[in-house]
CSV table of C-alpha atoms in Angstrom, one decimal:
chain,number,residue,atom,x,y,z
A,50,UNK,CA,5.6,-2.4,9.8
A,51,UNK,CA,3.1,-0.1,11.6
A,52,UNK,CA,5.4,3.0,10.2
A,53,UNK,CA,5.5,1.9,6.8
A,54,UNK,CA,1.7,1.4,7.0
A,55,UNK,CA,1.6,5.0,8.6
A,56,UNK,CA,3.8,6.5,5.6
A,57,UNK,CA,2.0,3.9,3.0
A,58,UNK,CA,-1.5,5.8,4.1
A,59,UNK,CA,-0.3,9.2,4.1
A,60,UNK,CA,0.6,8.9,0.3
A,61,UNK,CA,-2.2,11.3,-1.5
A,62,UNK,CA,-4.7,9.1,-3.4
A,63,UNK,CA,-4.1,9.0,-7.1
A,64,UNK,CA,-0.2,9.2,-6.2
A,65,UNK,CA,-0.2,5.8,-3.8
A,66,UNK,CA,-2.5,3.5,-5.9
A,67,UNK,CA,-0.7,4.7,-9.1
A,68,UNK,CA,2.6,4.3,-7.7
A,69,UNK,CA,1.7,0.8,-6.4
A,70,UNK,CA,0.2,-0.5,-9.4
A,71,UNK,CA,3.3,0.2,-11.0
A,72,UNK,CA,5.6,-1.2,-8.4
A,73,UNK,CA,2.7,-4.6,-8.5
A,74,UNK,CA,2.4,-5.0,-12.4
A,75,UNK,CA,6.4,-4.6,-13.1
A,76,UNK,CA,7.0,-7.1,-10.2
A,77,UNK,CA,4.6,-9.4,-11.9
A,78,UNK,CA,6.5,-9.0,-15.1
A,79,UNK,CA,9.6,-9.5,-13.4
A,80,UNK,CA,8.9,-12.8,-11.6
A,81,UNK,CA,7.1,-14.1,-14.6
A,82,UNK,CA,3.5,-14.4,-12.7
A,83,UNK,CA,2.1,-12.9,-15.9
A,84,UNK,CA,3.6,-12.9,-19.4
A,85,UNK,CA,4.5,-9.0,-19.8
A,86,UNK,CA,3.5,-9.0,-22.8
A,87,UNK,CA,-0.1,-9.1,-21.9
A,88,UNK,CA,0.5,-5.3,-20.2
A,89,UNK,CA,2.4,-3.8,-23.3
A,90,UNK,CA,0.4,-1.3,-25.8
A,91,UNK,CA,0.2,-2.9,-28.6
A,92,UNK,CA,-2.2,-1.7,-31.9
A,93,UNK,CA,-2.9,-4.9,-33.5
A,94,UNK,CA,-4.4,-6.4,-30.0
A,95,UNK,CA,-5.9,-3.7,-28.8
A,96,UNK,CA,-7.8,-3.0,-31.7
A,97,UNK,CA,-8.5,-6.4,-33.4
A,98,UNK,CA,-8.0,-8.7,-30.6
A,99,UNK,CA,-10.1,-6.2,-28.5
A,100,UNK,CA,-7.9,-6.7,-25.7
A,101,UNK,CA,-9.1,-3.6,-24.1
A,102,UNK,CA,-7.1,-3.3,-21.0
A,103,UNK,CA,-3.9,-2.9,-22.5
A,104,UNK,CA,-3.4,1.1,-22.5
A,105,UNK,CA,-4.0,0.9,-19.1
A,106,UNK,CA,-1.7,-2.1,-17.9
A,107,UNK,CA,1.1,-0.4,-20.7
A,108,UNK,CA,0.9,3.1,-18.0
A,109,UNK,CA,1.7,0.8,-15.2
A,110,UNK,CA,4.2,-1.7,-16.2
A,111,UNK,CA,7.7,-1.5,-17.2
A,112,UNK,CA,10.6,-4.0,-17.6
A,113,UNK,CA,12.5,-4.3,-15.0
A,114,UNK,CA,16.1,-6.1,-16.0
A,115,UNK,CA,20.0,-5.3,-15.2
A,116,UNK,CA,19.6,-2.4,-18.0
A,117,UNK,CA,16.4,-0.7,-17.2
A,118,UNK,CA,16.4,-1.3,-12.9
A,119,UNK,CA,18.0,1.8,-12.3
A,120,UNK,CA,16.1,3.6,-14.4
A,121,UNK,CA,13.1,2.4,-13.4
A,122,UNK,CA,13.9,3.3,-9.8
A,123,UNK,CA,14.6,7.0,-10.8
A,124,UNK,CA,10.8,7.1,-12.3
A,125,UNK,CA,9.0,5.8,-9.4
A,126,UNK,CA,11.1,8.6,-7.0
A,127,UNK,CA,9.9,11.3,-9.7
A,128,UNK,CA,6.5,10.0,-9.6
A,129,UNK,CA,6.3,9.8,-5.9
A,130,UNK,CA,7.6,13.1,-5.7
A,131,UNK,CA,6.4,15.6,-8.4
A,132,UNK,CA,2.9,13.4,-8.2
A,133,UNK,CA,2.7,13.7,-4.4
A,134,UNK,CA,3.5,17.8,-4.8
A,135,UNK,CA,0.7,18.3,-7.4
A,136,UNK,CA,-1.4,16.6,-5.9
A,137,UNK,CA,-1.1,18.6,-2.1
A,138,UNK,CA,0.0,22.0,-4.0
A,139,UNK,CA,-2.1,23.3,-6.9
A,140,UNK,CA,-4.3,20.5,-6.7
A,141,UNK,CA,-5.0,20.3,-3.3
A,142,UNK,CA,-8.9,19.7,-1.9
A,143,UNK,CA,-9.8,19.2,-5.4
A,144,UNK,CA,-9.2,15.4,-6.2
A,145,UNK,CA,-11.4,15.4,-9.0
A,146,UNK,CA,-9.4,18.0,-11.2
A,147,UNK,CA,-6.1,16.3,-10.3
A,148,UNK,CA,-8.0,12.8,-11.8
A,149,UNK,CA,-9.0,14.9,-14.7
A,150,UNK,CA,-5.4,16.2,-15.6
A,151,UNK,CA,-4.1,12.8,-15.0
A,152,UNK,CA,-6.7,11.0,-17.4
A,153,UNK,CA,-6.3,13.5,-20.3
A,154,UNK,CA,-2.3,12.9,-19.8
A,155,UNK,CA,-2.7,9.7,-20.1
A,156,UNK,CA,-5.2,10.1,-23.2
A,157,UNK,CA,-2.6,11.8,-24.5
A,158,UNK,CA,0.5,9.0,-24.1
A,159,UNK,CA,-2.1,6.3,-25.4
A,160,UNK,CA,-3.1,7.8,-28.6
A,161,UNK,CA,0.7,8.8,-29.3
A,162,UNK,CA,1.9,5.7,-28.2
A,163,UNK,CA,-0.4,3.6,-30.8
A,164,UNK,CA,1.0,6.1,-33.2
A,165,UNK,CA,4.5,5.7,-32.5
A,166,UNK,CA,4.4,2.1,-31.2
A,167,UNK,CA,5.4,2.7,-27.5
A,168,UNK,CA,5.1,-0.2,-26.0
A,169,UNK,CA,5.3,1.2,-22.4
A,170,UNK,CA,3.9,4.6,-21.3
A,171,UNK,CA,5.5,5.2,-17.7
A,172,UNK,CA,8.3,7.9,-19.2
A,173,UNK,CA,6.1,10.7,-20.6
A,174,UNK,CA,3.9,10.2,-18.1
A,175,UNK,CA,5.9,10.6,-15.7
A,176,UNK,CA,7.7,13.5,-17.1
A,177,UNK,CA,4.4,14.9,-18.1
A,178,UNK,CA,3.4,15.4,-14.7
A,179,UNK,CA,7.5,16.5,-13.6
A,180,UNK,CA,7.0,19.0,-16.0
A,181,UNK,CA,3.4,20.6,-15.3
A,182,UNK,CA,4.7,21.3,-11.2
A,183,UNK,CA,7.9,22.7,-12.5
A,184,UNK,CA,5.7,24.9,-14.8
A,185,UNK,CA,3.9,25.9,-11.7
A,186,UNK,CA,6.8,26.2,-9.6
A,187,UNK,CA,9.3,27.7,-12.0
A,188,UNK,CA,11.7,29.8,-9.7
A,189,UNK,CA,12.2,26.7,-7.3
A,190,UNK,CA,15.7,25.7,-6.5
A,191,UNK,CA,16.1,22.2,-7.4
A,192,UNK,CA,19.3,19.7,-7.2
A,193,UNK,CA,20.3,17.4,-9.5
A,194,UNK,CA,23.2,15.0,-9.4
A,195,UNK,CA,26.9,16.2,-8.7
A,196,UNK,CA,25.4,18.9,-6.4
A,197,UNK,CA,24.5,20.9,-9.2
A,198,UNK,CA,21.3,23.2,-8.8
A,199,UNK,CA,19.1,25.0,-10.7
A,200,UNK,CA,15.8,26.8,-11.1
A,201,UNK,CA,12.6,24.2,-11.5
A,202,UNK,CA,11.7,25.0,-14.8
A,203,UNK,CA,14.9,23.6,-16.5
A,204,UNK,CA,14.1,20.2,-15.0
A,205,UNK,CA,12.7,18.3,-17.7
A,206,UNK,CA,15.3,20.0,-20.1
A,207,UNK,CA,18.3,18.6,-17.9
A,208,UNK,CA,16.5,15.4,-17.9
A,209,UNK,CA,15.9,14.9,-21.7
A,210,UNK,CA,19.5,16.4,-22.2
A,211,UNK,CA,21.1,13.5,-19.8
A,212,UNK,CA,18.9,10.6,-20.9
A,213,UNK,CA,20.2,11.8,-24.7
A,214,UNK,CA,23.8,11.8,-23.5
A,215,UNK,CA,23.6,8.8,-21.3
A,216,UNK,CA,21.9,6.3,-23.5
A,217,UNK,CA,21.0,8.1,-26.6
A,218,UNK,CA,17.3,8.4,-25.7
A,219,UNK,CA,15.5,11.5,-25.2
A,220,UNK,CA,12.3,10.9,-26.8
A,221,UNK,CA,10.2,9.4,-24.1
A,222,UNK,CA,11.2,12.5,-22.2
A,223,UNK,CA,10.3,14.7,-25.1
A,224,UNK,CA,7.3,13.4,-25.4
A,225,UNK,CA,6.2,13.8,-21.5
A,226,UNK,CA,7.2,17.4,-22.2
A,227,UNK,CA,4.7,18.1,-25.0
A,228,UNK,CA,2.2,16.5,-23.3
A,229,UNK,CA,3.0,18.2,-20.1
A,230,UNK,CA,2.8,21.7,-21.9
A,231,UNK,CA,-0.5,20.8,-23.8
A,232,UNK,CA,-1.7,20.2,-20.1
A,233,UNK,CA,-0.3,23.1,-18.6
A,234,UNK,CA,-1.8,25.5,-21.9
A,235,UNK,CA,-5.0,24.1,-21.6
A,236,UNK,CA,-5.2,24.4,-17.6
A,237,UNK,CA,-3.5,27.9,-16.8
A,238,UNK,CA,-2.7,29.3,-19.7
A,239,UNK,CA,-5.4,29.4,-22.2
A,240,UNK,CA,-8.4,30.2,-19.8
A,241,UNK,CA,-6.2,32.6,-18.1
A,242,UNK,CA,-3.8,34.5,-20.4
A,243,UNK,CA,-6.2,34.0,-23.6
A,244,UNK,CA,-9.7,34.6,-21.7
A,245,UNK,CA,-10.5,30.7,-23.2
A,246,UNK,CA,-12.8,28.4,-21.8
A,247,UNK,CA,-11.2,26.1,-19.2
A,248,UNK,CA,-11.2,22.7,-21.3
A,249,UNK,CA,-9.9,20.4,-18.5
A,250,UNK,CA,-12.8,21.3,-16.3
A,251,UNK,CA,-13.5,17.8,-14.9
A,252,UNK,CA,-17.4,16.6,-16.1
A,253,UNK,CA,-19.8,16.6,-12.9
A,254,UNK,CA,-19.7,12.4,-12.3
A,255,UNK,CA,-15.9,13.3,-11.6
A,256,UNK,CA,-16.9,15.8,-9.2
A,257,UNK,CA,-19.3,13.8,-7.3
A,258,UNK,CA,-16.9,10.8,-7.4
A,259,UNK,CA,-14.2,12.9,-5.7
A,260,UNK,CA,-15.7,15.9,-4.2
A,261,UNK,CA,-13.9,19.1,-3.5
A,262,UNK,CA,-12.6,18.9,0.4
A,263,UNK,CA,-10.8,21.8,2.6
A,264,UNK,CA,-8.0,23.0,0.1
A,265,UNK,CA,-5.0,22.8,2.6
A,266,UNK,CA,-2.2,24.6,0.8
A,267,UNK,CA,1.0,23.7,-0.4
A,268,UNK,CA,3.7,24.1,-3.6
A,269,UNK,CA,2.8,25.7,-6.7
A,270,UNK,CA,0.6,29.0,-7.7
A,271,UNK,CA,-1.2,29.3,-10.7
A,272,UNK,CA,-0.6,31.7,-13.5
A,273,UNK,CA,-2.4,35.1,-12.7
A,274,UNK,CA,-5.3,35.9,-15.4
A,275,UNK,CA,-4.8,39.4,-17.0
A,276,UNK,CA,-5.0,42.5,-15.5
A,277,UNK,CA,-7.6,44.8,-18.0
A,278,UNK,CA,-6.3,48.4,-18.5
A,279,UNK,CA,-7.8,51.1,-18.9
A,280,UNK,CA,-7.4,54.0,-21.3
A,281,UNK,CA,-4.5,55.8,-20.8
A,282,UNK,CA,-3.3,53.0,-18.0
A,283,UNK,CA,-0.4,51.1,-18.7
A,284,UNK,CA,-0.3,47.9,-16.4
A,285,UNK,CA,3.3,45.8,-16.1
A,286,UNK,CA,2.4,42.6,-14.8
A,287,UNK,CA,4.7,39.2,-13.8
A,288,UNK,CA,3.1,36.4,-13.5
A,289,UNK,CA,3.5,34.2,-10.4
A,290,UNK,CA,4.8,30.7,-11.8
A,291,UNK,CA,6.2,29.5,-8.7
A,292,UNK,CA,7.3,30.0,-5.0
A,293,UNK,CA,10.6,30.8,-4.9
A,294,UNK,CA,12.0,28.3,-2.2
A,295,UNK,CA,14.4,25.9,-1.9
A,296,UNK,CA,14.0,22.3,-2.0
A,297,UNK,CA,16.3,19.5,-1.3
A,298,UNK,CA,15.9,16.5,-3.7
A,299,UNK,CA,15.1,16.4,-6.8
């Protein structure tokens, strides 16, 4: 028990209580403790009913039953995984601007989930954050099933790709993408390719919340911001997406 607590505790922040309250509310559902339709998003209660805590309840729970277990298994080990690495790579030390990526992701699955009638927002939210560390990591060897491997930045692809042939889905996973990439643009890309203003810049409450602490290094670098030239210079520059290691799992 003492090693489970031990592993339990060194879980980053954001990654542990989110993966637990997901692993807690679909349990609930499960067992019937609480009617799981009370946690699904669902316009006409959220907006006339004022039933206010639905969008948040829809990000944690998901229906657990023969059809979906598996499935469900496979998104708490992404979670855990790609969730953890963001959170001890890029944003390592700086809890706050990990909360404030998290939030607008989630912004963004609520407002296209009322839209589209999603009643459950754990897929693209998941994927989302899969896909902003394989953005950052992009060279990374990764493994799939069947031993096949390949670089980081085809993950999501392969994932939408199998969940289409498998069972004829796909567009949970293509959501998470877009969202992903609407993150990633607005993070890296936009302030740092296109000299824009950094729009996910966490407000100051967030920062005194979760202050910055000792950044400690891990998985992931961040696009590089142009080079200027100068007349008569001609600069060829890469950009640094990702370590190029390998990593077991996927």
């Amino acid at each position: 028990m003492s090693e489970f607590r031990d592993w339990y505790n060194g879980v980053p922040f954001f990654t542990r209580y989110w993966m637990t309250f997901t692993i807690v509310l679909s349990l609930f559902g499960k067992f019937g403790l609480v009617s799981p339709y009370y946690f699904i998003l669902d316009f006409y209660y959220f907006f006339n009913q004022f039933q206010i805590w639905r969008p948040l309840t829809a990000l944690f729970y998901y229906p657990i039953n023969p059809g979906t277990g598996f499935h469900f298994l496979i998104n708490c080990y992404f979670l855990y995984n790609y969730s953890q690495r963001l959170e001890t790579g890029m944003f390592a030390g700086k809890p706050a601007d990990y909360f404030y990526m998290l939030l607008f992701n989630w912004v963004c699955c609520v407002i296209i989930g009322l839209l589209v009638k999603l009643p459950v927002l754990m897929d693209p939210m998941v994927l989302s954050v899969l896909y902003v560390w394989c953005q950052l990591n992009k060279d990374v060897i990764v493994s799939f099933w069947f031993g096949t491997r390949f670089k980081a930045m085809y993950l999501p692809w392969v994932l939408l790709a199998f969940n289409l042939v498998i069972s004829g889905g796909g567009i949970m996973e293509l959501l998470g993408i877009l969202i992903g990439h609407l993150a990633f643009f607005l993070l890296f890309k936009y302030p740092q390719e296109f000299g824009g203003p950094a729009l996910l810049t966490p407000p100051a409450f967030l920062k005194q919340l979760f202050p910055d602490t000792r950044y400690v290094g891990g998985f992931g670098t961040a696009p590089q911001a142009r080079v200027p030239t100068r007349p008569g210079n001609t600069v060829f520059g890469g950009h640094n997406w990702g370590r190029g290691q390998t990593l077991g799992g996927n």
